[in-house]
Amino acid sequence: MPRALLITCVWLALTAAAGAAEPIVYTLGFADAQNSYVDVEARLPIEGRTELEVMMAVWTPGSYLVREYARHVEQVRAESETGQALQLVKTRKNRWRISALGGASAVVLRYKVYGREMSVRTNWVERDFALINGAPTFVTLADDSGPRPHEIHIRRPEGWSAAHTALPPVEGEADRFRAPDYDTLVDSPILLGSPRTAQFEVGGKPHLLVDDGGGDVWNTEQAAADVQRIIETQQAFWGSVPYDRYTILNVIHEARGGLEHLSSTVVMASRWHQRLRPRYLQWLRLVSHEYFHTWNVKRLRPVELGPFDYERENHTRSLWIAEGVTSYYDALLLHRSGLSTVDEYLGMLSDRVQAVQRTPGRAIRSLELASFDAWIRYYRRDENSVNTDMSYYDKGAAVAWLLDARIRAATRGKKSLDDVMRAAYDRFSGERGFRTEAFYALASEIAGVDLGPWFEAHAGGTDELDYGPALKWLGLRFAPSEEAPDRGWLGIDTAYSGGRLRVAEVLRGGPAWQAGLNPDDELVAIEGYRLGPDLGQRLQQYRPGTRVELLVSRRQRMVTLPVVLGPPPTAPVIEFDPDASKVAVGRRAAWLATPEADPKRSNK
Ligand SMILES: [Zn+2]
């Protein structure tokens, strides 16, 4: 065969094979929604196999913990298309094998999924609405190597007005959606119920805010107007819009959290929070955070985060770039949108710095190690986490701020972290991904200086952060600390319930740590006097440096512990430096991108 013809034939055979992947078709039923169940029927093509193995993901992208979704799956059974029962065995914690297929052309797998965990990475099903996430709901063929379409048909209960998802609808069909592959299916949550919606256009693309549960308390129009400003600012920041339409699924059912997806996000809120300025600001910041992920992590990702292995942990040292840098920009871009005052913005930045400085674990776990260990630590906090962990969100945001200032100083204000993020997106987005060192090298390239040692210290190391240069360059300062409160401090966190004051955390190196007080000790008395729920009030009776006797109950045994009270630590608060030079004031204004930067400016 002539070479050209051979190539054509091979190409035709390959495209025929690629086009041959039949879809898996799921039908979701909600007959048992009032008991928190969704009924799943999956029609699985056989395509010549003698047996089928299906798997369910054990985790969901964006939330780095093995969650064992299969534990909510029950009553699994398989039939041929003609209704004949097929042999089915469980082969792993998250896999099932269907064999003795006979001459069947497809397998119909039926199972029930229990959904009663109100979070952005799990399912919730009840009488009036449901949040369906892909990973905890849909099985797929375990041996698939290429893309296979996954189609969803929804039997929507009569009282529910709509099903919302970023998945494109099957043309002309109500409640039918089609994902081009399993990744997109997992990345496209579905909100079903009777939500209120608001649509608006930014960058020539439609955006839909879907509010479920806000009742007559939550103002959808106001929320949509504010979200639109966030989206406008971020599209201008990145200079591109990488989706056809974007959906914000806002679950207003007294829960918290947010999770980024390819062309959508799920955020959770309390309906009452829109009326409380600090809480509403948190919600806006959450939307800003998840929307920033549309670029940073969903498309510009550490190389280890794709293609995903859905059946085990996917470790990376760069989660701090994915989450910390995003946490820096969520507040900064909210401010550049005009949705926060300067005071509010500096308050949010101060919160990050304070979170770093009050966590003893900052001396133990670097940003890169905290990133790598996310799977075994971040979502599994315990009483000692504060001493041994450092959040890659908080320290990541603080380090991103210092990096931004470092680049601005190195380039005399010509470049910033903004430029690094855009260049990283140009260079590494899509299939390619970035290695941690490649991101650092790119930052050096933009800064025009070798930032290698800087990253080694700030991201790879655990030395104390030096905020001085950033504060100085940006015309800021830590507010002069007022006289230290003249009251004693133990360095513990407590919980009060059932009339008992219990130690929840003991801060490494603090007075209580040195005295040998332990988590779960019940604090009974100080200096022979019974303690009530308010420990802080009692400690006001003693000066720092005073030696007191603590009486604690440790598993019913009374223990006396002498402890020398310390002074309470002061929390750094960032503010405008009144002595900043005119040049520094200009640099500060460029950073905040508010020409009339004025600390008293308010948008309330
Ligand atoms: Zn995030």
Short mmCIF file of C-alpha atoms and ligand atoms in Angstrom, two decimals, residues 260 289 293 323 393, ligand 1:
data_model
loop_
_atom_site.label_atom_id
_atom_site.label_comp_id
_atom_site.label_asym_id
_atom_site.label_seq_id
_atom_site.Cartn_x
_atom_site.Cartn_y
_atom_site.Cartn_z
CA GLU A 260 -13.92 25.55 41.89
CA HIS A 289 -11.61 33.09 45.20
CA HIS A 293 -9.48 29.37 40.12
CA GLU A 323 -4.51 28.05 46.80
CA TYR A 393 -3.93 29.16 52.21
ZN ZN B 1 -9.25 27.56 46.52
#
